[in-house]
XYZ file of C-alpha atoms in Angstrom:
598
model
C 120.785 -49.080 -82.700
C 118.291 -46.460 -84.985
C 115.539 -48.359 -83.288
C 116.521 -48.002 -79.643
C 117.925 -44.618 -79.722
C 114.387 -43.860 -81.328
C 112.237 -45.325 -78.808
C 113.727 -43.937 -76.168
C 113.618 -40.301 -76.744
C 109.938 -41.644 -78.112
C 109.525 -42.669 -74.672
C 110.457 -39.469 -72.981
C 108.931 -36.882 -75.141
C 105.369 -39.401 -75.300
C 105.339 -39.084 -71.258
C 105.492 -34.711 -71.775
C 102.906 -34.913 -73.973
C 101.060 -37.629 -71.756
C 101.204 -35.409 -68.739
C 100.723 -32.066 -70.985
C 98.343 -32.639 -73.835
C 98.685 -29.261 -75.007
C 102.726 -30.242 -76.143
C 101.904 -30.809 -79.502
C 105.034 -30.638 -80.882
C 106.182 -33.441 -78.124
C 103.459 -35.718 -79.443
C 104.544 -35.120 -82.966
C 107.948 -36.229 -82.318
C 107.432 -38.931 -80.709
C 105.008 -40.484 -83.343
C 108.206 -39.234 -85.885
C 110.751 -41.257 -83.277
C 108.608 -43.993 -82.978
C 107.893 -44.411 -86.643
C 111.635 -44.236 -87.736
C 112.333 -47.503 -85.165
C 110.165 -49.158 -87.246
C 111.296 -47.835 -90.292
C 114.686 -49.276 -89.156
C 113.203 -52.650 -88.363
C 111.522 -52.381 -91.812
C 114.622 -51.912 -93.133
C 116.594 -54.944 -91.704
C 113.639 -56.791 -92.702
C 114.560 -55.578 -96.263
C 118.089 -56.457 -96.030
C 116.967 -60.487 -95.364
C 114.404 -61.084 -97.433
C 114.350 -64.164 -99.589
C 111.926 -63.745 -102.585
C 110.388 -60.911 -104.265
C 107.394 -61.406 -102.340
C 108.741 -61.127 -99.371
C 110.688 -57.513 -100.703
C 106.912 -56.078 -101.109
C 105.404 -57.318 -98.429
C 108.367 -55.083 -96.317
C 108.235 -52.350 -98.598
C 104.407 -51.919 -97.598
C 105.054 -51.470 -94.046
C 108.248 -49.394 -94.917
C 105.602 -47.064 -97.108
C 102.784 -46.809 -94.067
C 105.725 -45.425 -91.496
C 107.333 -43.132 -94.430
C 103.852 -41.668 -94.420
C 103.462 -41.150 -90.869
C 107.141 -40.036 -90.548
C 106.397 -37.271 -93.079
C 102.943 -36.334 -91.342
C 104.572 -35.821 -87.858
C 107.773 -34.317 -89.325
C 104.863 -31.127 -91.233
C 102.879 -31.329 -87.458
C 106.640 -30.855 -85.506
C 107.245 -27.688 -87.786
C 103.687 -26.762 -87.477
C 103.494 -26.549 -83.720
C 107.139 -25.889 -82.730
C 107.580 -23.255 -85.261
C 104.381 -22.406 -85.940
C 105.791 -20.509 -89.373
C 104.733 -23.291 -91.853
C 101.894 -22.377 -94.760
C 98.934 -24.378 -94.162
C 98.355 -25.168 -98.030
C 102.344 -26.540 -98.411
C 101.614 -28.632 -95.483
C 98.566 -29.982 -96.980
C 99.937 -30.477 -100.155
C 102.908 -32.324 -98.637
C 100.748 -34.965 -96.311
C 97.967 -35.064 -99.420
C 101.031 -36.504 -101.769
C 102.323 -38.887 -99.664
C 99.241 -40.186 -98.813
C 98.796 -40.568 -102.430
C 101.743 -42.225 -103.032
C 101.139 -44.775 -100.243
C 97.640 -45.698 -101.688
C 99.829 -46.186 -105.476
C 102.224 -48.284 -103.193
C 98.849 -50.563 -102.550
C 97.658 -50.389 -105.548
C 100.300 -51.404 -108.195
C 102.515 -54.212 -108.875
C 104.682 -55.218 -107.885
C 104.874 -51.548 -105.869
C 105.473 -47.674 -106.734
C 109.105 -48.259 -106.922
C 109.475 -50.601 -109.299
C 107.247 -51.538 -112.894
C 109.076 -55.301 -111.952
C 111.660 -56.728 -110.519
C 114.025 -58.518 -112.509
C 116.866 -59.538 -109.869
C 117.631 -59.987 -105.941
C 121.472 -60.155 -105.523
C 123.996 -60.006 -102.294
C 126.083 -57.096 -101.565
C 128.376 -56.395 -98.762
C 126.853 -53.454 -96.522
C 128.605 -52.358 -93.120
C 130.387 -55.895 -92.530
C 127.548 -57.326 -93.396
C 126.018 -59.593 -96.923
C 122.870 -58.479 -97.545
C 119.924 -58.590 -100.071
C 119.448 -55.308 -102.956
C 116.575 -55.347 -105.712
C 117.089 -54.432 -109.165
C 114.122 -53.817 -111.609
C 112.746 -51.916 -113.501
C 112.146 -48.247 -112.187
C 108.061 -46.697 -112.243
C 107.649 -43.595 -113.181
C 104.962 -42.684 -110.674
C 107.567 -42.413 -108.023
C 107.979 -39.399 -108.466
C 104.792 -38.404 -106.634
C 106.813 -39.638 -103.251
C 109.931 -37.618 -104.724
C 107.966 -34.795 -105.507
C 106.592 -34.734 -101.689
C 110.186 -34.876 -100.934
C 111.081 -31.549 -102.617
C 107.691 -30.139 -101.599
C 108.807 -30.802 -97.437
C 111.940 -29.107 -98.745
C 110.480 -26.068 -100.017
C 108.070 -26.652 -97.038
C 111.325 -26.420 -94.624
C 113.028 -23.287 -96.033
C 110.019 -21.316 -96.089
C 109.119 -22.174 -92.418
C 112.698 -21.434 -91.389
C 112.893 -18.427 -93.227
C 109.884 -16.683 -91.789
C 110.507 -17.909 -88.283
C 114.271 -16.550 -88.622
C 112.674 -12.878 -89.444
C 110.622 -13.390 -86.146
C 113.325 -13.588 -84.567
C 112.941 -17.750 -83.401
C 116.880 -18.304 -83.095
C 116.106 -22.094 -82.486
C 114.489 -22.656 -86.275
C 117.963 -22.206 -87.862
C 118.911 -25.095 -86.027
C 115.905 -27.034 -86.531
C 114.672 -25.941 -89.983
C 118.283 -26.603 -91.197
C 118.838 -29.817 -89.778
C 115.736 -31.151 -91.201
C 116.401 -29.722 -94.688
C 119.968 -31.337 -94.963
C 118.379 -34.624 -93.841
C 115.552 -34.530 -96.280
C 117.782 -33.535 -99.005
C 120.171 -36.240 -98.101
C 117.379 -39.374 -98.414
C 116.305 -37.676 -101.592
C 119.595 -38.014 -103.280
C 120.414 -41.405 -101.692
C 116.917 -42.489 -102.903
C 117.204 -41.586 -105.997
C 120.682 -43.311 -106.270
C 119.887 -46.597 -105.476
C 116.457 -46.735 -107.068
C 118.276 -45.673 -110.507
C 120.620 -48.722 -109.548
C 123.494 -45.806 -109.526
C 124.661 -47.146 -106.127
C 124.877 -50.859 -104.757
C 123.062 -49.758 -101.310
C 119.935 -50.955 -99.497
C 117.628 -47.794 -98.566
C 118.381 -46.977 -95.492
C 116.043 -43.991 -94.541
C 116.275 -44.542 -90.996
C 119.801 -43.219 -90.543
C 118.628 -40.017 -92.455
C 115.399 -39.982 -90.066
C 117.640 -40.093 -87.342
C 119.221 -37.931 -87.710
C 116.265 -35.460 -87.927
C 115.171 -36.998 -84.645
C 118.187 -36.412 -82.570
C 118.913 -32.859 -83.902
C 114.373 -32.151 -82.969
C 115.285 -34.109 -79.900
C 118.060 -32.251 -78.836
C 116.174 -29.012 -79.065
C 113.126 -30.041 -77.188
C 115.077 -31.379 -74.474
C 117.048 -28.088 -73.952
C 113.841 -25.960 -73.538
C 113.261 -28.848 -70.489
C 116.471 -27.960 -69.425
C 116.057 -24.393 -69.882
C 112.450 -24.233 -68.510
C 113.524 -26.527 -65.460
C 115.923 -24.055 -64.504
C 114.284 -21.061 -64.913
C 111.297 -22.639 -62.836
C 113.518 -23.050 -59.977
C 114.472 -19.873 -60.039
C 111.231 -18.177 -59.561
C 110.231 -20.448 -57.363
C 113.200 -19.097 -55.067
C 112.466 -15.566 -56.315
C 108.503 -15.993 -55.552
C 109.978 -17.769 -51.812
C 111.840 -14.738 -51.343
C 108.913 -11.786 -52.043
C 106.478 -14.042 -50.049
C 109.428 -13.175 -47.203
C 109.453 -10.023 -48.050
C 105.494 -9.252 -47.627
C 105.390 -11.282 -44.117
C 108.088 -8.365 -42.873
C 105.680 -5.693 -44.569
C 103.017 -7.076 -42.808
C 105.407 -6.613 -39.583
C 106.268 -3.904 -40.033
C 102.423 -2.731 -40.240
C 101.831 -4.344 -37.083
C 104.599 -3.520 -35.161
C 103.604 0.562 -35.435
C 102.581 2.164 -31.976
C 99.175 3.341 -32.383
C 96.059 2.539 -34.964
C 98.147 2.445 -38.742
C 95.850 1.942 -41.880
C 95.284 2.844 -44.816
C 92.327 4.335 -46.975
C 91.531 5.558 -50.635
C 90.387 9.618 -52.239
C 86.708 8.412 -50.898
C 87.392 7.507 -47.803
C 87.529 3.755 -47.978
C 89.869 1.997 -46.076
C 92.009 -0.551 -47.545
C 94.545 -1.499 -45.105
C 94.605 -2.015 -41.302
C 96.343 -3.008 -38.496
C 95.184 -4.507 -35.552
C 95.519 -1.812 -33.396
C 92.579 -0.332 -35.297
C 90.559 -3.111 -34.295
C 91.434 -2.958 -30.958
C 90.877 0.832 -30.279
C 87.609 1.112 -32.356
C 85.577 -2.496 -31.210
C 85.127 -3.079 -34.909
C 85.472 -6.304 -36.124
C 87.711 -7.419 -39.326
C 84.765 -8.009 -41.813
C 82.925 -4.351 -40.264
C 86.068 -2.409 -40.893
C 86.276 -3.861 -44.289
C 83.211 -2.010 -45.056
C 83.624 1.429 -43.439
C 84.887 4.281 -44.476
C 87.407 6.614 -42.361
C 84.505 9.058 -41.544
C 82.335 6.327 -40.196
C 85.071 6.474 -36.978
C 84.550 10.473 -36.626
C 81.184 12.566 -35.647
C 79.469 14.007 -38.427
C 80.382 17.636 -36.924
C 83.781 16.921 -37.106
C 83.618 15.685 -40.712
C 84.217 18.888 -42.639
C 87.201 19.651 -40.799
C 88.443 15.925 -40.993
C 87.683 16.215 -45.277
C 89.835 19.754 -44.987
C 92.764 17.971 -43.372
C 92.647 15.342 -45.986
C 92.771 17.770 -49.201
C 95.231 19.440 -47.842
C 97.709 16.000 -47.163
C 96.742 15.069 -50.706
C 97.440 18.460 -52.243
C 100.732 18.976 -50.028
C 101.838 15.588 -49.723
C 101.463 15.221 -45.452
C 98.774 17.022 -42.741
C 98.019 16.506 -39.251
C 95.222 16.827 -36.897
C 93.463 16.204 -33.521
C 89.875 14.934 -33.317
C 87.939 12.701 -31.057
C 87.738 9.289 -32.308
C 84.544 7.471 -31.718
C 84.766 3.706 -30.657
C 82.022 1.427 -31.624
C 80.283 1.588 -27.903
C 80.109 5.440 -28.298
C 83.250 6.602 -26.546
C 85.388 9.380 -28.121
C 89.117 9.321 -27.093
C 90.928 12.172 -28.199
C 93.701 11.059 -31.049
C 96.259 12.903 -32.883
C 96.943 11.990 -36.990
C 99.344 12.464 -39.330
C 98.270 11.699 -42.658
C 101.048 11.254 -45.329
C 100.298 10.658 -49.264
C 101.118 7.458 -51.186
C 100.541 6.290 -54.774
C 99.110 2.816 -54.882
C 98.954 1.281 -58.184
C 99.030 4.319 -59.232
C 95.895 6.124 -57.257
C 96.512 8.086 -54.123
C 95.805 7.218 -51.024
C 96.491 8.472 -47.230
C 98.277 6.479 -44.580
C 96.957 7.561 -41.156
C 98.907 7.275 -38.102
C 96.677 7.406 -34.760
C 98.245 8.123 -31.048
C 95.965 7.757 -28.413
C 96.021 11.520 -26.542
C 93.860 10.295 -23.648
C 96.854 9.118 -21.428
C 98.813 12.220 -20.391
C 102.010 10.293 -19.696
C 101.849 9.017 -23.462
C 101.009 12.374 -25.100
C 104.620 13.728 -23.225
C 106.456 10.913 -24.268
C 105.262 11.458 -27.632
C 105.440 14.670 -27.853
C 109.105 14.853 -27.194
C 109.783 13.068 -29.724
C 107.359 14.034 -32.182
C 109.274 15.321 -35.090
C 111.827 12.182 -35.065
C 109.349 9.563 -34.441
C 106.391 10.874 -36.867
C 108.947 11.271 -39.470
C 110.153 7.990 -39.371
C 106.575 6.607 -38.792
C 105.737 7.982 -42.103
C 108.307 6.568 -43.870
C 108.036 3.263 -42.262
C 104.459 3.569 -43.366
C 104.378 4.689 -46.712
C 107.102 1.976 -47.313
C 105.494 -0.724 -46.210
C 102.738 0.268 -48.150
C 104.584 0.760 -51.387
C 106.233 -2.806 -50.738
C 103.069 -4.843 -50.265
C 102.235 -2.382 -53.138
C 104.648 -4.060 -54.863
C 104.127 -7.777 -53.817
C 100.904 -7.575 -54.883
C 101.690 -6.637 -58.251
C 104.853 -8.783 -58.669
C 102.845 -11.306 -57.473
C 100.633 -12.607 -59.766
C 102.764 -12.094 -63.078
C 105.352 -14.050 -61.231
C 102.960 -17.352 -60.435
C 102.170 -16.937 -64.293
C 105.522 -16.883 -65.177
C 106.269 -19.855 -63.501
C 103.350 -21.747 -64.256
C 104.488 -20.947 -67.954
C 108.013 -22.261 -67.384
C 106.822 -25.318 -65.777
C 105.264 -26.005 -68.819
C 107.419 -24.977 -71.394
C 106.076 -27.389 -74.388
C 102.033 -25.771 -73.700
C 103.941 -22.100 -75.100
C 105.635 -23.967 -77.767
C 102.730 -25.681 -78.964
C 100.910 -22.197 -79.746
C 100.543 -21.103 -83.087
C 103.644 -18.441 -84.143
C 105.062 -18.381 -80.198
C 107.832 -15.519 -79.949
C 109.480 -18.140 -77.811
C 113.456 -16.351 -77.889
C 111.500 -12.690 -76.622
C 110.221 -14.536 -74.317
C 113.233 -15.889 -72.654
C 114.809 -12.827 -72.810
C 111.805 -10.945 -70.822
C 111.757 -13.767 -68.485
C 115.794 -13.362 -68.404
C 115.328 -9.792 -67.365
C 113.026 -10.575 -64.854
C 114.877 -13.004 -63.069
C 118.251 -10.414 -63.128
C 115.851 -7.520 -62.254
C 114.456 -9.268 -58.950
C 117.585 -10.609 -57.765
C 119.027 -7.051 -57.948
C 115.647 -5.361 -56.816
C 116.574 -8.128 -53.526
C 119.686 -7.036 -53.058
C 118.275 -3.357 -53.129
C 115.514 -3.599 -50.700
C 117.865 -5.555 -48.190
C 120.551 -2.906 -48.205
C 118.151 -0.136 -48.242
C 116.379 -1.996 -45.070
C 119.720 -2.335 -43.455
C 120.854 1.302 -43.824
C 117.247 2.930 -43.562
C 117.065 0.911 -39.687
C 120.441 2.434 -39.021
C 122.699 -0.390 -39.939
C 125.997 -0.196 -40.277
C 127.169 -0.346 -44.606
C 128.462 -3.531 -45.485
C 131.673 -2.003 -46.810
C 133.383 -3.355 -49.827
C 136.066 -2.872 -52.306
C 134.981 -0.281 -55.650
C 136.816 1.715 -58.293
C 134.599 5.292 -57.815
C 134.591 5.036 -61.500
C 132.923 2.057 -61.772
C 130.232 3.473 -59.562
C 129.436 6.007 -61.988
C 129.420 3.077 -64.899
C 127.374 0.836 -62.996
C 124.601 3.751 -62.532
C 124.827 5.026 -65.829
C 124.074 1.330 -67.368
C 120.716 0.824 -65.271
C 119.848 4.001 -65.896
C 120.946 3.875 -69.674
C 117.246 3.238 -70.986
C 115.729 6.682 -68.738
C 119.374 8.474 -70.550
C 118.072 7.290 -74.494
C 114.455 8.255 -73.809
C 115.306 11.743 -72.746
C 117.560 12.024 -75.171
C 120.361 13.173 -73.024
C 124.096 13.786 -74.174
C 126.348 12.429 -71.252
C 130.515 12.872 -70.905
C 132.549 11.805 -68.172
C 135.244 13.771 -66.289
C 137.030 10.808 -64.320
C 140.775 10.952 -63.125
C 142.639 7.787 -63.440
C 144.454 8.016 -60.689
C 141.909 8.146 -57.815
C 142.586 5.605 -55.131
C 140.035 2.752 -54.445
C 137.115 2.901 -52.104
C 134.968 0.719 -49.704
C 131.562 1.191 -50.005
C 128.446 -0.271 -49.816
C 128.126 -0.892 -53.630
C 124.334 -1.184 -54.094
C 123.000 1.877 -51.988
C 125.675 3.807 -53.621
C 124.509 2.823 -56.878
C 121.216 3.701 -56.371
C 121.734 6.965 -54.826
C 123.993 7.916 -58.034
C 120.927 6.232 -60.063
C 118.396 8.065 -58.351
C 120.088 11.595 -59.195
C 120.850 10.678 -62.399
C 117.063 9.626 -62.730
C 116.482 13.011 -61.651
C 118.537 15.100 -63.920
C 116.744 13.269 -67.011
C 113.248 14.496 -65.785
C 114.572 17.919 -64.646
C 115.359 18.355 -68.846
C 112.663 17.764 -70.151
C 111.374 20.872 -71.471
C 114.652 21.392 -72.462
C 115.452 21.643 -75.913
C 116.635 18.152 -76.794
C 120.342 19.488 -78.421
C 120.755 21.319 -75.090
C 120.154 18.546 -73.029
C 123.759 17.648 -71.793
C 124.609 15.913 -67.968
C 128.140 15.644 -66.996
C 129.683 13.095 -64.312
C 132.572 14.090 -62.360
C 134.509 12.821 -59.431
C 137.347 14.001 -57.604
C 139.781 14.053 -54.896
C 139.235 16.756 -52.196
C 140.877 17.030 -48.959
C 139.905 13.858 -46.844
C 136.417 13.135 -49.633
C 136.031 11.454 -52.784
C 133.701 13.821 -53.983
C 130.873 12.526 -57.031
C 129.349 15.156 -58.916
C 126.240 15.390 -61.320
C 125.150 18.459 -63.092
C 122.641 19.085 -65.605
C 121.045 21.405 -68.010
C 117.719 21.452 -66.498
C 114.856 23.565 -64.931
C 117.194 23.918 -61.681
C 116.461 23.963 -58.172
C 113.766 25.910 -56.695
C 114.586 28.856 -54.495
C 114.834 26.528 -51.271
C 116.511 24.416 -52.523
C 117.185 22.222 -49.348
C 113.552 21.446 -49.411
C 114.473 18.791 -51.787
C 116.120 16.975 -49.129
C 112.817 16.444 -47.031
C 110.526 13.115 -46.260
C 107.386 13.528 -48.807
C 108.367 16.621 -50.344
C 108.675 16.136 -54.384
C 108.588 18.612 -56.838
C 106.634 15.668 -59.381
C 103.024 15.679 -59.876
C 103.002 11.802 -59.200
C 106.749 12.100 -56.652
C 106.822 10.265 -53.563
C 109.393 12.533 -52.704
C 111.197 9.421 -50.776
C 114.490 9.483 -53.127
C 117.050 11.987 -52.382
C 115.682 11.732 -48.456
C 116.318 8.118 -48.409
C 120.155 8.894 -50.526
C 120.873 11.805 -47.958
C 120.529 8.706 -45.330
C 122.576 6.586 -47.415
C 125.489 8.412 -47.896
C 125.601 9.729 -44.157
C 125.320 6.252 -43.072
C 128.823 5.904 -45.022
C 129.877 9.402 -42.990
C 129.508 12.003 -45.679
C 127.252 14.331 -47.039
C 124.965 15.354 -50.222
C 123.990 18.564 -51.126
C 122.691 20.458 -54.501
C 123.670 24.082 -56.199
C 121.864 26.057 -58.813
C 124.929 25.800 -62.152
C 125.710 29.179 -63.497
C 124.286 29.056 -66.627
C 121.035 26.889 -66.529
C 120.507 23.456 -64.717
C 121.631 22.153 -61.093
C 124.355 20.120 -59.557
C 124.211 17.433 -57.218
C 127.081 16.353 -54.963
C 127.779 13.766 -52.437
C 131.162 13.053 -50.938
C 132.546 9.800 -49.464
C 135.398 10.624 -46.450
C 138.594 8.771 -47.223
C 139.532 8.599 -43.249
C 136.324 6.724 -42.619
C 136.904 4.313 -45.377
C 140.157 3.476 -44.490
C 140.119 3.228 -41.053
């Protein structure tokens, strides 16, 4: 039964290794599984013999898979833990080795000076053969390797426990009790203290289900994470085809370009309105499109969307044949990867009919041609940089045994990060789908919520921005406000976003006077959410805040509260902000109780 149980998870942890040469630790334990089967069969062997001569000739092969037992059990801790000292390990595997060259060597073997009787004893149900003789001392170098492994064991646990590897308790422990076990049950029945045959196997065993056990719950574990970022990495590789879409689907020439000019990002109306090809535009610059006259004033309009955050101008565009058509542009700022860039926004002027189409609907249309823009910018922004961490990720989980094979891997960190990662994308998901349906005037998906638990929600993703600014928060909640239906994740992020706010609005605050309060009330027809800080305050107009692009942060898209303002109208009520009386600002949004109810 040892034997079997052995070679199977032999056979299943050989074939990781087989297909993954890098699993170490696999290969180790299945030369440890492999070697106990035959340490069993050794042992049954044992149990039968006839003669004395017979006894040694087992107990020679029992020695030779003892000895590779203990080297793969030092490699297992080596690789999976990677916490073991080199010089203990050495020491270990030198001894044994030692003590299997003695077993070679002496006579009748290192167990016994001689043998002075083979006798019968009942043994599970069973009669079978024990030696008695005369104990040699020089056993004790294979005891002493024994206590050495021991020593060996605790110190690797120990030191992968204060790194914070929750899985070496289990192993490290397991192991020890094992090895501490045979040593006592070895000792027994060599000192003839205890009719028993050596049965080392069952000890081994034991070591290789509890080593087994662990590897094949990081298979588990790694299996399912894989599968989940395979559907997470499915789902952003949706989520840059609509991007791209939406890039395409803009009226007019869309694209993108860097400070120097450089564009990065087209659409194919470009193409088709300049002559260039794909592989020309790649290599131009916006200027190239423009006559050199007209550069200086094209450069001014640029500083000043940079510096300002949006510009707009009219210039004659010059195809690649030579002809200028007269365009109008609106320029908006972005931050790419940090860097800022310009999406530019081209309408053909030369058709008449057009330019008084678009004209009457200028302000609406550039507006939301901006946004639409600068979003789908900041999205395949985004896929891009999600992108390849994720296919790393993966590629890591799909090969969970290559990490544990490195030397000191911070294996339980990393399945927390990974953890976070997989939580943080299905929510950012769920974000970006609401946001899309609200943002193309969509209707809420309404659902039941506690308003308090609104305000909790927010608080706890926002809890790390809170401790980092150091910011004292308190709660003025009523119990007894009735329940709402809302569109829980738009809501969230709107109350996230201001709290996000308030945090950087106090930070030259002193830090004992940095205090934000969350309220919420009953008023009239509303259930009205308030935030209020201790900050800078607003600026004198303060409704500015409110507007596409306009951000009072060096680095601000100033996308936030516009895109909230649209939230919480789509659920038919309003947000608005007030200077505090004494220092600071407070923002306000109300939810109409008619409109929820009805």
């Amino acid at each position: 039964m040892v034997a079997a149980a052995s070679l199977t998870l032999a056979a299943i942890h050989g074939f990781v290794w087989f297909r993954q040469r890098n699993a170490l630790a696999s290969l180790m334990f299945c030369l440890m599984a492999t070697s106990t089967a035959g340490m069993a069969a050794c042992e049954l062997w044992m149990m039968n013999v006839q003669s004395p001569h017979q006894y040694n000739h087992a107990l020679q092969f029992f020695n030779v898979l003892r000895w590779l037992i203990t080297i793969s059990m030092v490699g297992f801790v080596h690789y999976y833990l990677g916490t073991g000292r080199k010089w203990l390990a050495i020491a270990i595997c030198g001894l044994r080795t030692i003590g299997l060259l003695l077993n070679f060597i002496l006579t009748p073997n290192i167990y016994y000076s001689s043998i002075t009787e083979m006798r019968k004893i009942s043994f599970l149900g069973q009669s079978v053969t024990i030696v008695e003789g005369t104990p040699n001392p020089l056993m004790f170098v294979g005891q002493f390797s024994l206590i050495l492994l021991a020593v060996y064991l605790v110190d690797a646990t120990a030191r992968a426990h204060r790194e914070r590897i929750h899985r070496s308790l289990v192993v490290g422990t397991s192991m020890l009790v094992f090895v501490m076990a045979l040593s006592v049950q070895t000792y027994l029945v060599l000192w003839e203290s205890m009719d028993s045959p050596i049965t080392a196997s069952l000890f081994f065993m034991g070591i290789v289900a509890t080593m087994g056990l662990e590897l094949s719950n990081d298979m588990v574990r790694a299996a399912i994470l894989a599968s989940n970022l395979q559907t997470r990495e499915y789902e952003l590789h949706r989520e840059r085809q609509l991007t791209d879409a939406i890039f395409e689907s803009a009226p007019g020439m869309l694209y993108l370009h860097a400070r120097d000019g450089q564009i990065v990002r087209w659409n194919s109306q470009l193409e088709k309105i300049t002559g260039y090809s794909s592989e020309e535009t790649k290599q131009m610059k916006t200027d190239a499109l423009f006559r050199p006259e007209d550069h200086s004033k094209l450069h001014r309009s640029w500083d000043r969307a940079f510096s300002k955050g949006t510009d707009e101008l009219e210039v004659d565009l010059i195809r690649k044949d030579g002809q200028a058509v007269p365009h109008f542009f609106k320029m908006v700022r972005v931050e790419v990867r940090g860097k800022a860039h310009l999406v530019g926004i081209g309408i053909d002027l030369s058709n008449r009919q057009a330019l008084a189409i678009e004209t009457a609907h200028h302000n609406e249309e550039m507006a939301q041609l901006a946004q639409m823009a600068s979003m789908s910018e900041l999205s395949s922004s985004l896929a891009h940089e999600l992108n390849q961490p994720l296919t790393i990720i993966l590629s890591n989980a799909q090969a969970a045994q290559r990490l544990l094979s490195q030397r000191a891997p911070d294996m339980q960190e990393l399945r927390d990060i990974l953890d976070d990662i997989v939580t943080a994308d299905i929510r950012a998901a769920d974000v970006i789908k609401k946001l899309r349906s609200i943002l193309s005037r969509g209707e809420p998906a309404l659902e039941q919520v506690e308003p308090a638990d609104l305000f909790e929600k927010a608080l706890a993703l926002a809890q790390t921005d809170v401790a980092a600014s150091g910011v004292l928060v308190s709660k003025k909640i009523p119990k007894d406000l009735p329940v709402l239906y809302a569109d829980r994740i738009p809501v969230e992020q709107v109350i996230l976003n201001i709290i996000k706010n308030a945090c950087d609005a106090m930070e030259d605050t002193p830090i004992d006077s940095r205090r934000m309060t969350l309220s919420c009330k009953q008023d009239m027809g509303f259930i009205q959410f308030t935030v209020q800080d201790s900050g800078c305050g607003l600026p004198e107009d303060a409704e500015r805040i409110f507007d596409a692009f306009h951000s009072t942060k060096p680095s601000g898209l100033g996308l936030g509260l516009a895109i909230s303002r649209t939230i919480i109208r789509a659920h038919g009520g309003q947000l608005w902000a007030e200077r505090a009386k004494d220092r600071g600002s407070l923002f306000h949004f109300n939810l109409p109780l008619d409109a929820i109810h009805s």
